[in-house]
Amino acid sequence: MAFDEDWAQLKADAQDRQSGRTQLNSAGPKDDLVVRQDDLGAVGNEAFRLHGELRKCTDIAGAGADKAGAGTTARAAAELQGRNLASGDELYSTLEIWTSQVRTVLQMCAHISNHLDFSKKLHADDDAEIAASLRRRDGSAVPVSEISKYVK
C-alpha cells in the first residue's frame, strides 16, 4: 500500500472514531492534526536533552584540548601537515565539516526547544485571556451550553 493510501485510511479511521464526540479543538472536519500541551513539552524536552548530549559527545574539535585550545584531532592534522602528508589537510577539512554540521544540528535542536517553550507560554496566555473574557458579570464561568448558542 502506498503512503497516500495508508494516510487516507488512517485519517478515515480516526474520523470514524471521533465522529460521535464533540470536538472543541478543531475548526472543521478537514483538520487532521491536534497537538496537546504535554506533546509539545515532551518534544521540547527531548530537543533540549538531545542538544546537551550532542554537545558533550560530538566535540571532536575540542576533545583532549591542550593549553593552546587545540584538540587532539587538530593536533594530529598539524602533525601530519608538518611531515608533509596530504592526509593532514584532509583531516583538517574533515574536522571543519564535522564541526559545521554539528553546530547546525545543535542550532536546530535549540530552535525547536526554544520555539516550543515560547509556543506553550503564548498559548497558555491566550487561553487565560479567553477564559477571562468568557466570564459573566459576577465572575462565574459561562457554561458550554451558553457558548454553543453563539457558534451555531
Coordinates of N, CA and C in Angstrom, one line a residue:
M1 N 0.8 -1.2 0.0 CA 0.0 0.0 0.0 C 0.9 1.2 0.0
A2 N 0.6 2.2 -0.8 CA 1.3 3.5 -0.9 C 1.1 4.3 0.3
F3 N 2.0 5.3 0.5 CA 1.9 6.2 1.7 C 0.6 6.9 1.6
D4 N 0.2 7.5 0.5 CA -1.1 8.3 0.4 C -2.3 7.4 0.8
E5 N -2.3 6.2 0.3 CA -3.4 5.3 0.7 C -3.4 5.0 2.2
D6 N -2.2 4.7 2.7 CA -2.1 4.5 4.2 C -2.6 5.7 5.0
W7 N -2.2 6.9 4.6 CA -2.5 8.1 5.3 C -4.0 8.4 5.2
A8 N -4.6 8.2 4.0 CA -6.0 8.4 3.8 C -6.8 7.4 4.7
Q9 N -6.4 6.2 4.8 CA -7.0 5.2 5.6 C -6.9 5.5 7.1
L10 N -5.8 6.0 7.6 CA -5.6 6.4 9.0 C -6.5 7.6 9.3
K11 N -6.6 8.5 8.4 CA -7.4 9.7 8.7 C -8.9 9.3 8.7
A12 N -9.3 8.4 7.8 CA -10.7 7.9 7.8 C -11.0 7.2 9.1
D13 N -10.1 6.3 9.6 CA -10.3 5.6 10.8 C -10.4 6.5 12.0
A14 N -9.5 7.5 12.0 CA -9.5 8.5 13.1 C -10.9 9.3 13.1
Q15 N -11.3 9.7 12.0 CA -12.5 10.4 11.9 C -13.7 9.6 12.3
D16 N -13.7 8.3 12.0 CA -14.8 7.4 12.4 C -14.8 7.3 13.9
R17 N -13.7 7.2 14.5 CA -13.6 7.0 16.0 C -14.1 8.3 16.7
Q18 N -13.9 9.4 16.1 CA -14.3 10.7 16.7 C -15.6 11.3 16.3
S19 N -16.3 10.7 15.3 CA -17.5 11.3 14.8 C -18.6 11.4 15.8
G20 N -18.6 10.6 16.8 CA -19.7 10.6 17.8 C -19.4 11.6 18.9
R21 N -18.2 12.2 18.9 CA -17.9 13.1 20.0 C -17.8 14.6 19.5
T22 N -18.0 15.5 20.4 CA -17.9 16.9 20.1 C -16.4 17.2 20.1
Q23 N -15.9 18.0 19.1 CA -14.5 18.4 19.1 C -14.4 19.9 19.2
L24 N -13.8 20.3 20.3 CA -13.6 21.7 20.5 C -12.2 22.2 20.1
N25 N -11.4 21.2 19.7 CA -10.0 21.5 19.3 C -9.8 21.6 17.8
S26 N -10.9 21.7 17.0 CA -10.8 21.6 15.6 C -11.7 22.6 14.9
A27 N -11.2 23.2 13.8 CA -12.0 24.2 13.1 C -13.0 23.6 12.1
G28 N -12.8 22.3 11.8 CA -13.7 21.7 10.9 C -13.2 20.2 10.6
P29 N -14.0 19.5 9.8 CA -13.7 18.1 9.6 C -12.4 17.9 8.8
K30 N -11.9 18.9 8.1 CA -10.7 18.6 7.3 C -9.4 18.7 8.2
D31 N -9.5 19.2 9.4 CA -8.3 19.2 10.3 C -7.9 17.8 10.7
D32 N -6.6 17.5 10.5 CA -6.2 16.2 10.9 C -5.0 16.2 11.8
L33 N -4.7 17.4 12.4 CA -3.6 17.5 13.3 C -4.0 18.1 14.6
V34 N -3.8 17.5 15.7 CA -4.1 18.0 17.0 C -2.9 17.9 17.9
V35 N -2.5 18.9 18.5 CA -1.3 18.9 19.4 C -1.7 19.4 20.7
R36 N -1.3 18.6 21.7 CA -1.6 19.0 23.1 C -0.4 19.5 23.8
Q37 N -0.6 20.3 24.9 CA 0.5 20.9 25.6 C 1.5 19.9 26.1
D38 N 1.1 18.7 26.6 CA 2.1 17.7 27.0 C 2.9 17.2 25.9
D39 N 2.3 17.1 24.7 CA 3.0 16.7 23.5 C 4.1 17.6 23.2
L40 N 3.8 18.9 23.2 CA 4.8 20.0 22.9 C 5.9 19.9 24.0
G41 N 5.5 19.8 25.2 CA 6.5 19.7 26.3 C 7.5 18.6 26.1
A42 N 6.9 17.4 25.7 CA 7.8 16.2 25.5 C 8.8 16.4 24.4
V43 N 8.3 17.0 23.3 CA 9.2 17.3 22.1 C 10.2 18.3 22.5
G44 N 9.8 19.4 23.1 CA 10.8 20.4 23.5 C 11.8 19.9 24.5
N45 N 11.4 19.1 25.4 CA 12.3 18.5 26.4 C 13.3 17.5 25.7
E46 N 12.8 16.8 24.8 CA 13.7 15.8 24.0 C 14.7 16.6 23.2
A47 N 14.3 17.7 22.6 CA 15.2 18.6 21.8 C 16.3 19.2 22.7
F48 N 15.9 19.6 23.9 CA 16.8 20.2 24.9 C 17.8 19.1 25.3
R49 N 17.3 17.9 25.6 CA 18.2 16.8 26.1 C 19.2 16.4 25.0
L50 N 18.6 16.3 23.7 CA 19.5 16.0 22.6 C 20.6 17.0 22.4
H51 N 20.2 18.3 22.6 CA 21.2 19.3 22.4 C 22.4 19.2 23.4
G52 N 22.0 18.9 24.7 CA 23.1 18.7 25.7 C 23.9 17.5 25.4
E53 N 23.3 16.4 25.0 CA 24.1 15.2 24.8 C 25.0 15.3 23.5
L54 N 24.5 16.0 22.5 CA 25.3 16.2 21.3 C 26.5 17.1 21.6
R55 N 26.2 18.1 22.4 CA 27.3 19.0 22.7 C 28.5 18.3 23.4
K56 N 28.1 17.3 24.3 CA 29.2 16.6 25.0 C 29.8 15.5 24.2
C57 N 29.1 14.9 23.4 CA 29.6 13.7 22.7 C 30.2 13.9 21.3
T58 N 29.9 15.1 20.7 CA 30.4 15.3 19.3 C 31.5 16.3 19.2
D59 N 32.0 16.8 20.2 CA 33.0 17.9 20.2 C 34.4 17.3 19.9
I60 N 34.6 16.8 18.7 CA 35.9 16.3 18.4 C 37.0 17.4 18.2
A61 N 36.5 18.6 17.9 CA 37.5 19.7 17.7 C 38.1 20.0 19.1
G62 N 37.3 19.9 20.1 CA 37.9 20.3 21.4 C 38.3 19.2 22.3
A63 N 38.1 18.0 21.9 CA 38.4 16.8 22.7 C 39.9 16.7 22.9
G64 N 40.3 16.6 24.2 CA 41.7 16.5 24.5 C 42.5 17.8 24.3
A65 N 41.8 18.9 24.5 CA 42.4 20.2 24.2 C 43.7 20.4 25.0
D66 N 44.7 21.0 24.4 CA 45.9 21.4 25.1 C 45.8 22.8 25.7
K67 N 46.8 23.4 26.2 CA 46.8 24.7 26.8 C 46.5 25.8 25.7
A68 N 46.8 25.5 24.5 CA 46.5 26.5 23.4 C 45.1 26.4 22.9
G69 N 44.4 25.3 23.3 CA 43.0 25.1 22.9 C 42.8 24.2 21.7
A70 N 43.9 23.7 21.2 CA 43.8 22.8 20.1 C 43.5 21.4 20.6
G71 N 42.4 20.7 20.0 CA 42.1 19.4 20.3 C 43.0 18.4 19.7
T72 N 42.8 17.1 20.1 CA 43.7 16.1 19.6 C 43.6 15.9 18.0
T73 N 42.4 16.1 17.5 CA 42.2 15.9 16.0 C 43.0 17.0 15.3
A74 N 42.9 18.3 15.8 CA 43.6 19.4 15.2 C 45.1 19.2 15.3
R75 N 45.5 18.7 16.5 CA 47.0 18.5 16.7 C 47.5 17.4 15.7
A76 N 46.7 16.3 15.6 CA 47.0 15.2 14.7 C 47.1 15.8 13.2
A77 N 46.2 16.6 12.8 CA 46.2 17.2 11.5 C 47.5 18.0 11.3
A78 N 47.8 18.8 12.3 CA 49.0 19.7 12.2 C 50.3 18.8 12.2
E79 N 50.3 17.7 12.9 CA 51.5 16.8 12.9 C 51.6 16.2 11.5
L80 N 50.5 15.8 10.9 CA 50.6 15.2 9.6 C 51.0 16.2 8.6
Q81 N 50.5 17.4 8.7 CA 50.9 18.5 7.8 C 52.4 18.8 7.9
G82 N 52.9 18.8 9.2 CA 54.3 19.1 9.5 C 55.2 18.1 8.9
R83 N 54.7 16.9 8.6 CA 55.5 15.8 8.0 C 55.2 15.7 6.5
N84 N 54.6 16.8 6.0 CA 54.3 16.9 4.5 C 53.4 15.7 4.0
L85 N 52.4 15.3 4.8 CA 51.5 14.3 4.4 C 50.2 15.0 4.0
A86 N 49.6 14.6 2.9 CA 48.4 15.2 2.4 C 47.2 14.9 3.3
S87 N 47.3 13.8 4.1 CA 46.2 13.5 4.9 C 46.0 14.5 6.0
G88 N 47.0 15.3 6.3 CA 46.8 16.4 7.3 C 45.8 17.4 6.9
D89 N 45.9 17.9 5.6 CA 44.9 18.8 5.0 C 43.5 18.2 5.0
E90 N 43.4 16.9 4.7 CA 42.2 16.2 4.6 C 41.5 16.1 6.0
L91 N 42.4 15.8 7.0 CA 41.9 15.7 8.4 C 41.4 17.1 8.8
Y92 N 42.0 18.2 8.5 CA 41.5 19.5 8.8 C 40.2 19.7 8.2
S93 N 40.1 19.4 6.9 CA 38.8 19.6 6.2 C 37.7 18.8 6.8
T94 N 38.0 17.5 7.2 CA 37.0 16.7 7.8 C 36.6 17.3 9.2
L95 N 37.5 17.8 9.9 CA 37.2 18.4 11.2 C 36.3 19.7 11.0
E96 N 36.7 20.5 10.0 CA 35.9 21.7 9.8 C 34.4 21.4 9.4
I97 N 34.3 20.4 8.5 CA 33.0 20.0 8.0 C 32.2 19.4 9.2
W98 N 32.8 18.5 9.9 CA 32.1 17.9 11.1 C 31.6 18.9 12.1
T99 N 32.5 19.9 12.4 CA 32.2 20.9 13.4 C 31.0 21.8 12.8
S100 N 31.0 22.1 11.6 CA 30.0 22.9 11.0 C 28.6 22.1 11.0
Q101 N 28.7 20.9 10.7 CA 27.4 20.1 10.7 C 26.9 19.9 12.1
V102 N 27.8 19.7 13.1 CA 27.3 19.5 14.4 C 26.7 20.8 14.9
R103 N 27.3 22.0 14.6 CA 26.8 23.3 15.0 C 25.4 23.5 14.4
T104 N 25.2 23.1 13.2 CA 23.9 23.2 12.5 C 22.8 22.4 13.3
V105 N 23.2 21.1 13.6 CA 22.2 20.3 14.3 C 21.9 20.8 15.7
L106 N 23.0 21.3 16.4 CA 22.8 22.0 17.7 C 21.8 23.2 17.6
Q107 N 22.0 24.0 16.6 CA 21.2 25.2 16.4 C 19.7 24.7 16.1
M108 N 19.5 23.7 15.4 CA 18.2 23.2 15.1 C 17.5 22.7 16.4
C109 N 18.3 22.0 17.2 CA 17.7 21.4 18.5 C 17.3 22.6 19.4
A110 N 18.2 23.6 19.5 CA 17.9 24.8 20.3 C 16.7 25.5 19.8
H111 N 16.6 25.7 18.5 CA 15.5 26.4 17.9 C 14.2 25.7 18.2
I112 N 14.2 24.3 18.1 CA 13.0 23.6 18.4 C 12.6 23.7 19.8
S113 N 13.5 23.5 20.7 CA 13.3 23.6 22.1 C 12.7 25.0 22.5
N114 N 13.4 26.0 22.1 CA 13.0 27.4 22.4 C 11.7 27.8 21.8
H115 N 11.4 27.4 20.5 CA 10.2 27.7 19.9 C 9.0 27.0 20.6
L116 N 9.2 25.7 21.0 CA 8.1 25.0 21.6 C 7.8 25.6 23.0
D117 N 8.9 26.0 23.7 CA 8.7 26.7 25.0 C 7.9 28.0 24.9
F118 N 8.3 28.8 23.8 CA 7.6 30.0 23.6 C 6.1 29.8 23.2
S119 N 5.9 28.8 22.3 CA 4.5 28.4 21.9 C 3.7 28.0 23.0
K120 N 4.2 27.2 23.9 CA 3.4 26.8 25.1 C 3.0 28.0 25.9
K121 N 4.0 28.9 26.2 CA 3.7 30.0 27.0 C 2.7 30.9 26.3
L122 N 2.9 31.2 25.0 CA 2.0 32.1 24.3 C 0.6 31.5 24.3
H123 N 0.4 30.2 24.1 CA -1.0 29.6 24.0 C -1.6 29.6 25.4
A124 N -0.8 29.4 26.4 CA -1.3 29.4 27.8 C -1.8 30.8 28.1
D125 N -1.1 31.8 27.7 CA -1.5 33.2 27.9 C -2.8 33.5 27.1
D126 N -2.9 33.0 25.9 CA -4.1 33.1 25.1 C -5.3 32.5 25.7
D127 N -5.1 31.2 26.2 CA -6.1 30.5 26.9 C -6.6 31.3 28.2
A128 N -5.7 31.9 28.9 CA -6.1 32.6 30.1 C -6.9 33.9 29.7
E129 N -6.5 34.5 28.6 CA -7.2 35.7 28.2 C -8.6 35.3 27.7
I130 N -8.8 34.2 27.0 CA -10.1 33.8 26.5 C -10.9 33.4 27.7
A131 N -10.4 32.7 28.7 CA -11.1 32.3 29.9 C -11.6 33.5 30.6
A132 N -10.8 34.5 30.7 CA -11.2 35.8 31.4 C -12.3 36.5 30.6
S133 N -12.3 36.4 29.3 CA -13.3 37.1 28.6 C -14.6 36.3 28.5
L134 N -14.6 35.1 28.9 CA -15.8 34.2 28.9 C -16.3 34.1 30.3
R135 N -16.4 35.2 31.0 CA -17.0 35.2 32.4 C -18.2 36.1 32.4
R136 N -19.1 35.7 33.3 CA -20.3 36.6 33.5 C -19.9 37.8 34.3
R137 N -20.8 38.7 34.5 CA -20.5 39.9 35.2 C -20.2 39.6 36.7
D138 N -20.7 38.5 37.2 CA -20.5 38.2 38.6 C -19.2 37.4 38.7
G139 N -18.5 37.1 37.6 CA -17.2 36.4 37.7 C -17.3 34.9 37.5
S140 N -18.5 34.4 37.4 CA -18.7 32.9 37.2 C -18.4 32.6 35.7
A141 N -18.0 31.4 35.5 CA -17.7 30.9 34.1 C -19.0 30.8 33.3
V142 N -18.9 31.1 32.0 CA -20.1 30.9 31.1 C -20.1 29.4 30.8
P143 N -21.3 28.8 30.9 CA -21.4 27.3 30.6 C -21.2 27.0 29.1
V144 N -20.8 25.9 28.8 CA -20.6 25.4 27.4 C -21.9 25.5 26.7
S145 N -23.0 25.2 27.3 CA -24.3 25.3 26.6 C -24.6 26.7 26.1
E146 N -24.2 27.7 26.9 CA -24.4 29.1 26.6 C -23.5 29.5 25.4
I147 N -22.2 29.0 25.5 CA -21.3 29.4 24.5 C -21.7 28.8 23.1
S148 N -22.2 27.5 23.1 CA -22.6 26.9 21.9 C -23.7 27.6 21.1
K149 N -24.5 28.4 21.8 CA -25.5 29.2 21.1 C -24.9 30.2 20.2
Y150 N -23.7 30.7 20.5 CA -23.1 31.7 19.7 C -22.4 31.1 18.5
V151 N -22.1 29.8 18.5 CA -21.3 29.1 17.5 C -22.2 28.6 16.4
K152 N -23.4 28.3 16.7 CA -24.3 27.7 15.7 C -24.6 28.6 14.5

